[in-house]
Coordinates of C-alpha atoms (C1' of nucleotides) in Angstrom, one line a residue:
Chain A
M1 CA 0.2 0.0 0.0
S2 CA 1.4 3.3 -0.9
S3 CA 1.4 6.4 1.8
R4 CA -0.6 8.3 -0.5
K5 CA -3.6 5.5 -0.5
L6 CA -3.3 4.9 3.1
V7 CA -3.5 9.1 3.8
S8 CA -6.6 9.3 1.6
T9 CA -8.6 6.1 2.9
T10 CA -11.9 7.0 4.6
Y11 CA -10.7 5.3 7.8
C12 CA -8.1 8.0 8.5
R13 CA -10.5 10.8 7.9
Q14 CA -11.9 9.7 11.3
I15 CA -8.8 10.3 13.3
P16 CA -7.0 13.3 12.1
Q17 CA -5.1 13.6 15.5
A18 CA -3.4 10.4 14.6
I19 CA -2.1 11.4 11.3
M20 CA -1.2 14.8 12.6
N21 CA 0.9 12.9 14.8
S22 CA 2.8 11.1 12.2
L23 CA 3.1 13.8 9.7
Y24 CA 4.8 17.0 10.0
W25 CA 5.5 20.0 7.2
T26 CA 8.9 20.5 6.5
Q27 CA 9.8 23.9 7.6
S28 CA 13.3 24.0 6.2
N29 CA 12.2 23.6 2.5
P30 CA 9.4 26.5 1.3
T31 CA 8.5 24.7 -1.8
H32 CA 7.3 21.7 0.1
L33 CA 5.0 23.9 2.6
S34 CA 1.7 22.6 1.1
Q35 CA 3.1 19.1 0.7
P36 CA 2.4 16.8 3.5
F37 CA 5.5 14.9 4.1
L38 CA 5.6 11.3 5.8
A39 CA 7.8 11.4 8.8
K40 CA 7.7 7.6 9.1
P41 CA 7.5 4.4 7.2
P42 CA 3.9 3.8 6.0
S43 CA 3.8 0.7 8.0
V44 CA 4.7 2.8 11.5
L45 CA 2.1 5.1 10.5
A46 CA -0.6 2.2 9.8
T47 CA 0.3 0.7 12.9
N48 CA -0.2 4.0 14.8
I49 CA -3.7 4.5 13.2
I50 CA -4.6 1.2 14.2
K51 CA -3.8 1.4 17.7
S52 CA -5.7 4.9 17.6
Y53 CA -8.9 2.8 16.4
F54 CA -8.2 0.3 19.4
E55 CA -8.3 3.3 21.9
R56 CA -11.6 4.3 20.4
G57 CA -12.9 0.6 20.6
Q58 CA -13.2 0.4 16.7
V59 CA -12.2 -3.2 16.4
D60 CA -13.6 -3.9 12.9
E61 CA -11.9 -0.7 11.4
A62 CA -8.4 -1.8 12.9
R63 CA -8.8 -5.1 11.2
M64 CA -9.6 -3.8 8.1
L65 CA -6.8 -1.6 8.0
F66 CA -4.4 -4.3 9.3
D67 CA -5.9 -6.5 6.3
E68 CA -5.1 -3.9 3.9
M69 CA -1.0 -3.6 4.8
P70 CA 1.2 -5.2 2.5
D71 CA 4.1 -5.4 5.0
R72 CA 3.1 -6.5 8.3
D73 CA 5.8 -6.5 10.9
V74 CA 5.7 -8.1 14.4
V75 CA 4.8 -4.7 15.9
A76 CA 1.7 -4.4 13.7
W77 CA 0.8 -7.9 14.9
T78 CA 1.4 -7.2 18.3
V79 CA -0.8 -4.3 18.2
M80 CA -3.5 -6.4 16.9
I81 CA -3.1 -8.8 19.8
S82 CA -3.0 -6.3 22.4
G83 CA -5.7 -3.9 20.9
N84 CA -8.3 -6.7 20.7
T85 CA -7.4 -7.8 24.5
S86 CA -7.7 -4.0 25.6
C87 CA -11.3 -3.9 23.9
N88 CA -12.4 -7.2 25.5
F89 CA -12.1 -9.3 22.3
Y90 CA -9.7 -11.8 24.1
R91 CA -10.3 -14.9 21.7
R92 CA -9.8 -12.8 18.5
A93 CA -6.4 -11.8 19.9
W94 CA -5.6 -15.3 20.5
I95 CA -6.7 -16.3 17.1
I96 CA -4.6 -13.4 15.7
F97 CA -1.5 -14.7 17.5
C98 CA -2.2 -18.1 16.3
E99 CA -2.5 -16.8 12.8
M100 CA 0.6 -15.2 13.0
L101 CA 2.6 -18.1 14.1
R102 CA 0.9 -20.6 11.7
D103 CA 0.6 -18.3 8.5
Y104 CA 3.3 -15.8 8.7
T105 CA 6.6 -17.9 9.8
D106 CA 8.8 -14.9 8.5
V107 CA 7.5 -12.7 11.5
E108 CA 9.0 -14.0 14.7
P109 CA 7.3 -13.0 17.8
N110 CA 9.6 -11.0 20.5
E111 CA 9.1 -10.3 24.1
Y112 CA 6.5 -7.7 23.4
T113 CA 4.1 -10.3 21.4
F114 CA 4.5 -12.9 24.1
S115 CA 3.5 -10.4 27.0
S116 CA 0.7 -9.3 25.0
A117 CA -0.4 -12.7 24.0
L118 CA -0.1 -14.0 27.8
K119 CA -2.4 -11.2 28.8
A120 CA -4.9 -12.4 26.1
C121 CA -4.8 -16.0 27.8
K122 CA -5.1 -14.6 31.3
S123 CA -8.0 -12.7 30.1
M124 CA -9.7 -15.8 28.6
K125 CA -8.8 -17.5 31.9
S126 CA -7.4 -20.3 29.6
Q127 CA -4.4 -21.9 31.6
F128 CA -4.1 -24.2 28.7
C129 CA -3.6 -21.6 25.9
G130 CA -1.3 -19.9 28.7
S131 CA 1.0 -22.9 29.0
L132 CA 1.3 -23.2 25.2
V133 CA 2.6 -19.6 25.0
H134 CA 5.0 -20.7 28.1
G135 CA 6.4 -23.4 26.2
L136 CA 7.2 -21.0 23.3
V137 CA 8.4 -18.4 25.5
L138 CA 11.0 -21.0 26.6
K139 CA 11.8 -22.1 23.0
Y140 CA 12.3 -18.7 21.8
G141 CA 14.6 -17.7 25.0
M142 CA 12.3 -15.0 26.0
H143 CA 11.9 -16.2 29.8
G144 CA 14.5 -13.4 30.7
S145 CA 12.4 -10.7 30.1
M146 CA 10.7 -8.8 32.9
Y147 CA 7.7 -8.2 31.2
V148 CA 7.1 -11.7 30.0
E149 CA 8.0 -13.0 33.7
N150 CA 5.4 -10.9 35.2
A151 CA 2.8 -11.7 32.3
L152 CA 3.4 -15.3 33.3
L153 CA 3.2 -14.8 36.9
D154 CA -0.2 -13.0 36.3
L155 CA -1.6 -15.7 34.3
Y156 CA -0.5 -18.4 36.6
A157 CA -1.8 -16.6 39.6
T158 CA -5.3 -15.8 37.9
C159 CA -6.0 -18.9 36.3
C160 CA -4.6 -21.9 38.5
E161 CA -6.9 -23.2 41.0
T162 CA -4.2 -22.7 43.8
M163 CA -1.6 -20.0 44.2
E164 CA 1.2 -22.7 44.0
E165 CA 2.4 -22.4 40.4
A166 CA 2.4 -18.9 40.9
C167 CA 4.6 -18.9 43.9
L168 CA 7.0 -21.3 42.3
L169 CA 7.2 -18.9 39.4
F170 CA 7.8 -15.7 41.5
Q171 CA 10.5 -17.5 43.3
E172 CA 12.3 -17.8 40.1
I173 CA 12.0 -14.3 39.2
N174 CA 15.6 -13.1 39.7
A175 CA 15.0 -9.4 39.6
K176 CA 11.6 -8.9 41.3
N177 CA 10.1 -5.4 40.7
A178 CA 7.1 -3.8 42.0
V179 CA 4.8 -5.3 39.2
S180 CA 5.7 -8.8 40.3
W181 CA 5.0 -7.7 44.0
T182 CA 1.7 -6.4 43.1
T183 CA 0.6 -9.3 40.8
L184 CA 1.7 -11.8 43.6
I185 CA -0.8 -9.8 46.1
A186 CA -3.4 -9.5 43.8
G187 CA -3.1 -13.1 43.0
Y188 CA -3.8 -14.0 46.8
T189 CA -6.7 -11.6 46.8
H190 CA -7.9 -13.3 43.6
H191 CA -8.3 -16.5 45.6
G192 CA -10.0 -14.9 48.4
D193 CA -6.8 -15.2 50.5
A194 CA -6.5 -12.0 52.3
Y195 CA -4.2 -13.2 54.9
G196 CA -1.8 -14.6 52.2
A197 CA -2.1 -11.3 50.7
L198 CA -1.0 -9.4 53.6
R199 CA 1.7 -11.8 54.2
A200 CA 3.1 -11.2 50.7
F201 CA 2.8 -7.3 51.2
R202 CA 4.8 -7.5 54.5
Q203 CA 7.3 -9.8 52.9
M204 CA 7.6 -6.9 50.1
L205 CA 8.1 -4.4 52.6
L206 CA 10.6 -6.2 54.5
E207 CA 12.4 -6.6 51.1
A208 CA 12.3 -3.0 50.8
A209 CA 10.5 -3.3 47.2
E210 CA 9.4 -0.1 45.8
L211 CA 5.8 0.9 47.2
N212 CA 3.6 2.3 44.7
P213 CA -0.1 3.0 44.3
F214 CA -0.7 -0.1 42.7
S215 CA 0.6 -2.5 45.5
I216 CA -1.0 -0.3 48.3
S217 CA -4.3 -0.4 46.9
I218 CA -4.2 -4.2 46.7
A219 CA -3.0 -4.3 50.3
V220 CA -6.0 -2.2 51.3
K221 CA -8.3 -4.3 49.3
A222 CA -7.1 -7.4 51.4
C223 CA -7.7 -5.4 54.7
A224 CA -11.2 -4.5 53.8
S225 CA -12.0 -8.3 53.0
I226 CA -10.8 -9.1 56.2
G227 CA -12.4 -6.1 57.9
S228 CA -9.4 -5.4 59.9
N229 CA -9.6 -2.0 61.5
I230 CA -6.1 -2.1 63.2
L231 CA -4.4 -3.4 59.6
G232 CA -6.2 -0.6 57.9
K233 CA -5.5 1.9 59.9
Q234 CA -1.5 1.0 59.4
V235 CA -2.2 1.0 55.8
H236 CA -3.8 4.4 55.9
A237 CA -0.9 5.8 57.6
A238 CA 1.4 4.1 55.1
V239 CA -0.8 5.8 52.2
V240 CA -0.3 9.4 54.0
K241 CA 3.6 8.5 54.6
H242 CA 4.1 7.7 51.0
G243 CA 1.9 10.9 49.9
F244 CA -0.6 8.4 48.1
E245 CA -3.5 10.5 49.1
S246 CA -4.2 12.3 46.0
N247 CA -4.3 8.9 44.2
I248 CA -7.9 8.1 43.4
P249 CA -7.5 4.1 43.0
V250 CA -5.7 4.0 46.5
M251 CA -8.2 6.5 48.1
N252 CA -11.3 4.2 46.6
S253 CA -9.7 1.2 48.5
M254 CA -9.4 3.3 51.6
L255 CA -13.2 4.4 51.0
D256 CA -14.1 0.7 50.5
L257 CA -12.2 -0.4 53.4
Y258 CA -14.3 2.1 55.8
C259 CA -17.4 1.1 54.0
R260 CA -17.0 -2.6 54.4
S261 CA -16.1 -2.2 57.9
N262 CA -19.3 -0.2 58.3
R263 CA -17.6 2.7 59.6
L264 CA -19.7 5.5 57.8
T265 CA -18.6 8.4 59.3
E266 CA -14.8 7.6 58.3
A267 CA -16.2 6.8 55.0
D268 CA -18.1 10.1 54.6
Q269 CA -14.7 12.0 55.7
C270 CA -12.7 10.2 53.2
F271 CA -15.3 10.6 50.6
Q272 CA -15.4 14.5 51.3
E273 CA -11.3 14.8 51.6
M274 CA -11.2 13.4 48.2
A275 CA -10.1 16.2 46.0
E276 CA -10.6 14.2 43.0
K277 CA -13.2 11.8 42.4
D278 CA -14.3 9.1 39.7
S279 CA -17.5 7.0 39.3
I280 CA -15.8 4.1 41.4
T281 CA -15.6 6.6 44.4
W282 CA -19.3 7.5 43.9
N283 CA -20.3 3.8 43.6
T284 CA -18.3 2.6 46.5
L285 CA -20.0 5.1 48.8
I286 CA -23.4 4.1 47.5
A287 CA -22.7 0.4 48.2
G288 CA -21.5 1.3 51.5
Y289 CA -24.9 2.8 52.5
E290 CA -26.9 0.1 50.7
K291 CA -27.5 -2.3 53.3
S292 CA -27.6 0.0 56.8
H293 CA -29.1 3.1 55.0
P294 CA -30.8 2.2 51.3
N295 CA -32.5 5.6 51.5
E296 CA -28.9 7.6 52.0
S297 CA -27.9 5.2 49.1
L298 CA -30.5 6.7 47.0
N299 CA -29.6 10.3 47.9
I300 CA -26.1 9.7 47.2
Y301 CA -27.0 8.6 43.6
S302 CA -28.9 11.5 42.9
R303 CA -26.1 13.7 44.1
M304 CA -23.5 11.8 41.8
E305 CA -26.0 12.7 38.9
L306 CA -25.8 16.1 39.9
E307 CA -22.2 16.6 40.0
G308 CA -22.0 15.3 36.7
F309 CA -21.0 11.5 37.1
S310 CA -22.8 9.1 34.9
P311 CA -24.3 6.1 36.8
N312 CA -22.8 2.8 35.1
T313 CA -24.2 -0.7 35.6
F314 CA -22.2 -1.3 39.2
T315 CA -24.4 2.0 40.1
F316 CA -27.6 0.3 39.0
T317 CA -26.8 -3.2 40.6
T318 CA -26.3 -1.1 43.8
I319 CA -29.5 1.2 43.5
L320 CA -31.2 -1.7 42.8
A321 CA -30.6 -3.8 45.8
A322 CA -31.0 -0.5 47.8
V323 CA -34.8 -0.2 46.1
G324 CA -35.2 -3.9 47.3
N325 CA -34.1 -3.2 50.7
L326 CA -36.8 -0.3 50.8
A327 CA -39.4 -2.4 48.7
V328 CA -40.6 0.5 47.0
L329 CA -42.1 -0.7 43.6
T330 CA -42.5 2.7 42.1
S331 CA -38.6 3.5 42.7
G332 CA -37.7 0.4 41.4
E333 CA -39.4 1.0 38.1
Q334 CA -38.2 4.4 37.8
V335 CA -34.8 3.0 38.0
H336 CA -35.4 0.4 35.5
A337 CA -36.5 3.1 33.1
E338 CA -33.5 4.9 33.6
I339 CA -31.3 1.9 33.0
I340 CA -33.4 1.3 30.0
R341 CA -32.9 5.0 28.8
R342 CA -28.8 4.4 29.3
G343 CA -29.1 1.5 27.2
L344 CA -27.8 -0.9 30.0
Q345 CA -30.6 -3.5 30.3
G346 CA -28.7 -6.0 28.4
N347 CA -26.2 -6.2 31.3
L348 CA -26.0 -9.4 33.0
E349 CA -25.4 -8.0 36.7
V350 CA -28.1 -5.4 36.2
G351 CA -30.7 -7.8 35.0
N352 CA -29.9 -10.3 37.9
A353 CA -30.4 -7.4 40.2
Q354 CA -33.7 -6.4 38.6
I355 CA -34.7 -10.0 39.3
D356 CA -34.0 -9.6 42.9
M357 CA -35.3 -6.0 43.3
Y358 CA -38.8 -6.9 41.7
A359 CA -39.2 -9.7 43.7
K360 CA -38.4 -8.1 46.9
C361 CA -41.1 -5.3 46.1
G362 CA -43.7 -7.8 45.7
N363 CA -43.8 -8.0 41.8
I364 CA -42.7 -11.3 41.0
M365 CA -44.3 -11.1 37.5
S366 CA -42.0 -8.4 36.6
S367 CA -38.9 -10.5 38.1
R368 CA -40.0 -13.1 35.6
K369 CA -40.4 -10.6 32.4
V370 CA -36.8 -9.6 33.3
F371 CA -35.6 -13.2 33.7
D372 CA -37.3 -14.1 30.2
E373 CA -35.8 -11.2 28.3
M374 CA -32.4 -11.6 29.5
Y375 CA -30.0 -12.2 26.5
S376 CA -27.9 -14.5 28.6
K377 CA -28.3 -16.0 32.1
D378 CA -26.0 -17.5 34.3
L379 CA -26.5 -19.6 37.9
V380 CA -27.0 -16.2 39.6
S381 CA -29.9 -15.4 37.3
W382 CA -31.8 -18.7 38.0
T383 CA -31.1 -18.5 41.5
S384 CA -32.6 -15.0 41.9
M385 CA -35.4 -16.2 39.9
M386 CA -35.9 -19.4 42.5
I387 CA -35.2 -17.3 45.5
G388 CA -38.0 -14.7 44.3
Y389 CA -40.4 -17.5 43.7
G390 CA -39.2 -19.1 47.2
S391 CA -40.7 -15.9 49.0
H392 CA -43.8 -15.3 47.0
G393 CA -44.9 -19.0 48.0
G394 CA -44.1 -20.6 44.5
G395 CA -42.4 -23.8 45.4
K396 CA -43.8 -25.3 42.2
E397 CA -42.6 -22.7 39.9
A398 CA -38.9 -22.7 41.6
V399 CA -38.8 -26.6 41.1
E400 CA -39.9 -26.3 37.4
L401 CA -37.2 -23.7 36.9
F402 CA -34.6 -25.7 38.6
D403 CA -35.3 -28.6 36.4
E404 CA -35.3 -26.2 33.4
M405 CA -32.0 -24.8 34.4
V406 CA -30.3 -28.2 34.7
K407 CA -31.6 -29.2 31.2
S408 CA -30.1 -25.7 29.9
G409 CA -26.8 -27.2 31.0
I410 CA -26.2 -25.2 33.8
V411 CA -24.4 -27.1 36.9
P412 CA -26.2 -26.3 40.1
D413 CA -24.2 -25.2 43.2
Q414 CA -25.2 -25.4 46.8
I415 CA -27.0 -21.8 46.9
V416 CA -29.3 -22.6 44.2
F417 CA -30.2 -25.9 46.0
M418 CA -30.7 -23.8 49.2
A419 CA -32.8 -21.6 47.1
V420 CA -35.0 -24.6 45.8
L421 CA -35.1 -26.1 49.2
N422 CA -36.3 -23.0 50.7
A423 CA -39.1 -23.0 48.2
C424 CA -40.3 -26.2 48.8
S425 CA -40.3 -25.6 52.5
H426 CA -42.5 -22.4 52.1
A427 CA -45.0 -24.2 49.6
G428 CA -45.2 -27.4 51.9
L429 CA -43.4 -29.4 49.0
V430 CA -41.8 -31.6 51.6
D431 CA -41.1 -34.9 49.6
E432 CA -39.8 -32.9 46.8
G433 CA -37.4 -30.8 48.7
L434 CA -36.1 -33.9 50.2
K435 CA -35.8 -35.4 46.7
Y436 CA -33.5 -32.4 45.8
F437 CA -31.3 -32.7 49.0
K438 CA -30.6 -36.4 48.0
T439 CA -29.8 -35.5 44.4
M440 CA -27.4 -32.6 45.7
V441 CA -25.6 -35.2 48.0
D442 CA -25.8 -38.2 45.8
E443 CA -25.5 -36.8 42.0
Y444 CA -23.5 -33.5 42.6
K445 CA -21.6 -34.7 45.5
L446 CA -21.9 -31.1 47.1
S447 CA -21.2 -31.9 51.0
P448 CA -24.2 -30.0 52.8
E449 CA -23.1 -27.1 54.8
Q450 CA -24.6 -25.9 58.0
E451 CA -27.2 -23.6 56.4
T452 CA -28.3 -26.2 53.9
Y453 CA -28.9 -28.5 56.5
G454 CA -30.8 -25.6 58.3
C455 CA -33.0 -25.6 55.2
V456 CA -33.6 -29.3 55.6
V457 CA -34.7 -28.9 59.2
D458 CA -36.8 -26.0 58.3
L459 CA -38.5 -28.1 55.3
L460 CA -39.4 -31.1 57.9
G461 CA -40.2 -28.9 61.0
R462 CA -42.2 -26.2 59.0
S463 CA -44.7 -29.3 57.9
G464 CA -44.9 -30.7 61.1
R465 CA -42.4 -33.2 60.9
I466 CA -40.7 -32.4 64.0
E467 CA -39.1 -35.7 64.8
E468 CA -37.7 -36.5 61.5
A469 CA -36.1 -32.8 61.5
Y470 CA -34.5 -33.7 64.9
E471 CA -33.0 -37.0 63.7
L472 CA -31.6 -35.2 61.0
I473 CA -30.0 -32.7 63.1
Q474 CA -28.5 -35.6 65.4
R475 CA -27.0 -37.0 62.1
M476 CA -25.4 -34.2 60.9
P477 CA -21.7 -34.6 60.6
F478 CA -21.0 -31.6 62.8
S479 CA -22.4 -29.8 65.8
P480 CA -25.7 -27.9 65.0
D481 CA -25.2 -24.0 65.0
E482 CA -27.7 -21.5 66.1
S483 CA -29.4 -21.2 62.6
I484 CA -30.0 -25.0 62.8
W485 CA -31.7 -24.8 66.2
G486 CA -33.1 -21.5 65.4
A487 CA -35.0 -23.2 62.7
F488 CA -36.1 -26.2 64.5
L489 CA -37.1 -23.8 67.5
G490 CA -39.3 -22.2 65.0
A491 CA -41.0 -25.4 64.0
C492 CA -41.6 -26.4 67.5
K493 CA -43.1 -23.4 68.3
T494 CA -45.7 -23.4 65.5
H495 CA -46.6 -27.3 66.0
K496 CA -46.3 -26.6 69.9
H497 CA -43.9 -29.3 70.6
Q498 CA -43.1 -28.6 74.0
V499 CA -40.4 -31.3 75.0
L500 CA -38.2 -30.6 71.9
G501 CA -39.1 -27.2 71.9
K502 CA -37.5 -26.3 75.3
L503 CA -34.5 -28.6 74.3
A504 CA -34.2 -26.1 71.1
G505 CA -34.7 -22.9 73.0
S506 CA -31.9 -23.9 75.5
K507 CA -29.6 -24.5 72.7
V508 CA -30.3 -21.3 71.0
L509 CA -29.5 -19.5 74.4
E510 CA -26.4 -21.2 74.7
M511 CA -24.9 -19.7 71.5
R512 CA -27.0 -16.5 71.3
Q513 CA -28.8 -14.4 73.9
D514 CA -31.7 -12.9 72.7
I515 CA -35.0 -11.8 73.8
A516 CA -37.1 -13.4 71.2
T517 CA -35.9 -16.7 72.2
Y518 CA -36.3 -16.3 75.8
V519 CA -39.9 -15.1 75.2
T520 CA -40.6 -18.4 73.0
L521 CA -38.9 -20.4 75.6
S522 CA -40.7 -19.1 78.7
N523 CA -44.1 -19.5 76.7
F524 CA -43.2 -23.1 76.4
Y525 CA -43.2 -23.3 80.1
A526 CA -46.3 -21.4 80.4
A527 CA -48.1 -23.8 78.1
D528 CA -46.7 -26.6 80.3
G529 CA -48.0 -24.6 83.5
K530 CA -44.3 -24.9 84.6
W531 CA -44.6 -21.2 86.3
G532 CA -41.4 -21.5 88.2
E533 CA -39.4 -22.2 85.0
F534 CA -41.4 -19.6 83.1
A535 CA -40.3 -16.9 86.0
R536 CA -36.9 -17.9 86.2
T537 CA -36.6 -17.5 82.1
R538 CA -38.2 -14.2 82.2
R539 CA -35.9 -13.0 85.1
L540 CA -32.8 -14.1 82.7
M541 CA -34.4 -12.2 80.0
R542 CA -34.8 -8.9 81.9
R543 CA -30.9 -8.8 82.9
L544 CA -30.6 -8.6 78.9
G545 CA -32.4 -5.5 79.3
N546 CA -34.8 -4.4 76.3
K547 CA -32.1 -4.9 73.3
K548 CA -34.2 -6.3 70.8
E549 CA -34.4 -4.0 67.9
T550 CA -37.7 -2.6 67.5
G551 CA -39.7 -4.2 64.6
R552 CA -41.0 -1.7 62.0
S553 CA -43.2 -1.8 59.6
W554 CA -44.1 0.9 56.7
L555 CA -46.5 1.7 53.9
E556 CA -46.3 3.9 51.0
L557 CA -48.9 6.3 50.3
Q558 CA -48.9 9.1 47.8
N559 CA -45.2 9.0 47.2
Q560 CA -44.6 9.1 51.0
I561 CA -42.9 6.2 53.1
Y562 CA -44.8 6.1 56.7
C563 CA -42.6 4.2 59.2
F564 CA -44.4 2.9 62.4
V565 CA -44.1 0.5 65.1
A566 CA -46.6 -1.5 67.0
G567 CA -49.1 0.4 69.0
D568 CA -47.8 3.7 67.3
K569 CA -49.8 6.7 68.1
L570 CA -47.6 9.2 66.6
G571 CA -47.6 11.0 63.5
S572 CA -50.2 13.0 61.4
H573 CA -50.9 10.4 59.1
I574 CA -51.5 7.3 61.6
E575 CA -55.2 7.3 60.9
W576 CA -54.3 6.4 57.4
V577 CA -52.3 3.5 58.6
Y578 CA -54.8 2.2 60.9
Q579 CA -57.3 2.3 58.0
V580 CA -54.9 0.5 55.7
L581 CA -54.3 -1.9 58.5
G582 CA -58.0 -2.5 59.2
M583 CA -58.2 -3.0 55.4
L584 CA -55.4 -5.8 55.4
I585 CA -56.8 -7.7 58.5
H586 CA -60.2 -7.7 56.7
H587 CA -58.4 -9.4 53.6
I588 CA -56.5 -11.9 55.5
K589 CA -59.4 -13.1 57.5
D590 CA -61.5 -13.5 54.5
V591 CA -58.8 -16.0 53.2
G592 CA -58.8 -17.8 56.5
Y593 CA -56.3 -16.2 58.7
V594 CA -56.5 -17.0 62.3
P595 CA -54.5 -14.8 64.4
D596 CA -51.6 -16.4 66.8
L597 CA -52.5 -15.1 70.1
D598 CA -50.5 -17.8 71.8
C599 CA -47.3 -15.6 72.2
S600 CA -49.2 -12.5 73.2
V601 CA -50.7 -14.0 76.0
H602 CA -47.6 -14.3 77.9
D603 CA -45.8 -11.5 76.1
L604 CA -46.5 -8.6 77.6
E605 CA -43.2 -8.0 79.3
A606 CA -41.5 -8.2 76.0
G607 CA -42.9 -4.9 74.5
T608 CA -43.2 -6.5 71.3
Chain B
dT1 C1' 9.9 6.5 14.6
dT2 C1' 4.9 2.1 16.0
dA3 C1' 3.7 -2.7 20.3
dG4 C1' 4.4 -5.6 26.4
dG5 C1' 3.4 -6.2 32.9
dG6 C1' 0.7 -5.0 38.4
dT7 C1' -4.5 -1.4 41.4
dT8 C1' -10.2 0.3 43.1
dA9 C1' -16.7 -0.2 42.9
dG10 C1' -21.6 -5.5 41.8

DNA sequence: TTAGGGTTAG
């Protein structure tokens, strides 16, 4: 291709800056003033343009120009590999690497090519492809390159089941630099081993390796996942000492640390003190408030938009969770509309969050609509839908969905089994649930954890099969925790099983002293006429003080949320609340509800 | 005179 053709091609017109970077007008010769002069060979110019295309995400244009190049050197090939990877087209990058090796034997890969190819393998999470490249690295004698070594380390740290291979490789690196250390630490956090990450970080400091924003961010992340205040404070001191307070990723990690340990005052202070913020900063703060103060989460979201930051898929998944916690359907629908307006409705995580939000807001039909319209679904999508059905009493639908999921080729995990067990429990599908529990153990070889046993105890107990539930508790391979006894106590209470109920109540109190359990246990004694035991239990309960958090209910009326507690007489709109409550009681009595006065008879002291 | 490695929010 001639330089003239290249410059006149339509693709180039879209990127004048790239051309301008590669051309200049010769000042020394006035006769050439009006003639553009190519300062670089055509292949260099074309490679520059290809790079510009990738920077703008124009992958197809890059490929078309690359195909037009008559002489494609190793640099052009490497740009194609790294460019596709940076645009998230990892497989294309890999295919191009293979194409180069197979069809263009005159082009020899160098250390740049190998590090780019290794990054593509890492992004594909393909240890297999990475190992092939590793073999070629050795064959071509490129294993001495720092870049190649670090890229290999990253590959093994990300793709292998354990950190064993990465550690071996790390030990073999002679000149470990900051990137090597960061890659190792990031590998540990990737595997969920925060203590391993912090051990590596400590070792890095002991060996006086250069501390930079990358390594400190990842160390802060490790502290955040442990929730360690002391370590977090030490790292914050290191941040200040090294002057990283103006580094956005570092400060985002610090903000996340405070949010995760629920130190929201410090999080706010950290946020306010940040001179520069990005969308991650805002999303981190929104997520920090999501569980404990969902309303505040929505306020921060509004401020984010006012201050000119666009919400992204991360923002919306968090906001949808906040809306779900508040159970305000109209807000959820508004957020849904905003997601569509911004063209983000195709995102998997956003779809999953919408399923959950609609179910929590009471609209299971909309959950199903989102689920059915998703372009692709993952295990989380199916699980969210089943949890939704479970909470709406749709055991049959959950079971059908589970079978459909397995047919579609998705392998269930323990969480989805818990979802289906829970749905069966609430719909009274006891034998169906037991069948799935057996499938989980026999067919999928999953060892049930405490929580899963808790689901089965609940499944049996809720339906009145108290003895069977108790036998299961005794057969468990570990000693039952508080949640198991709690589920069993609930069943004993419902089915008025005095003997086992008293046992369960005592077991729960051994592990967790709470008012509700004392009330239930004392009521068992009262029902049995054991007034001495009743009084003793109540005395113990009083020692705790009234620590039980007040149960609150709320109603949404004319775009306002009205929050109230039992016996509430305050508030100007309380009459509305009682009117709505009266209607609700009327409706539920119509469908056969009989109020359970069993607790309230002996429950005057608890103030519930 | 074009190409390569590690960080932060679901």
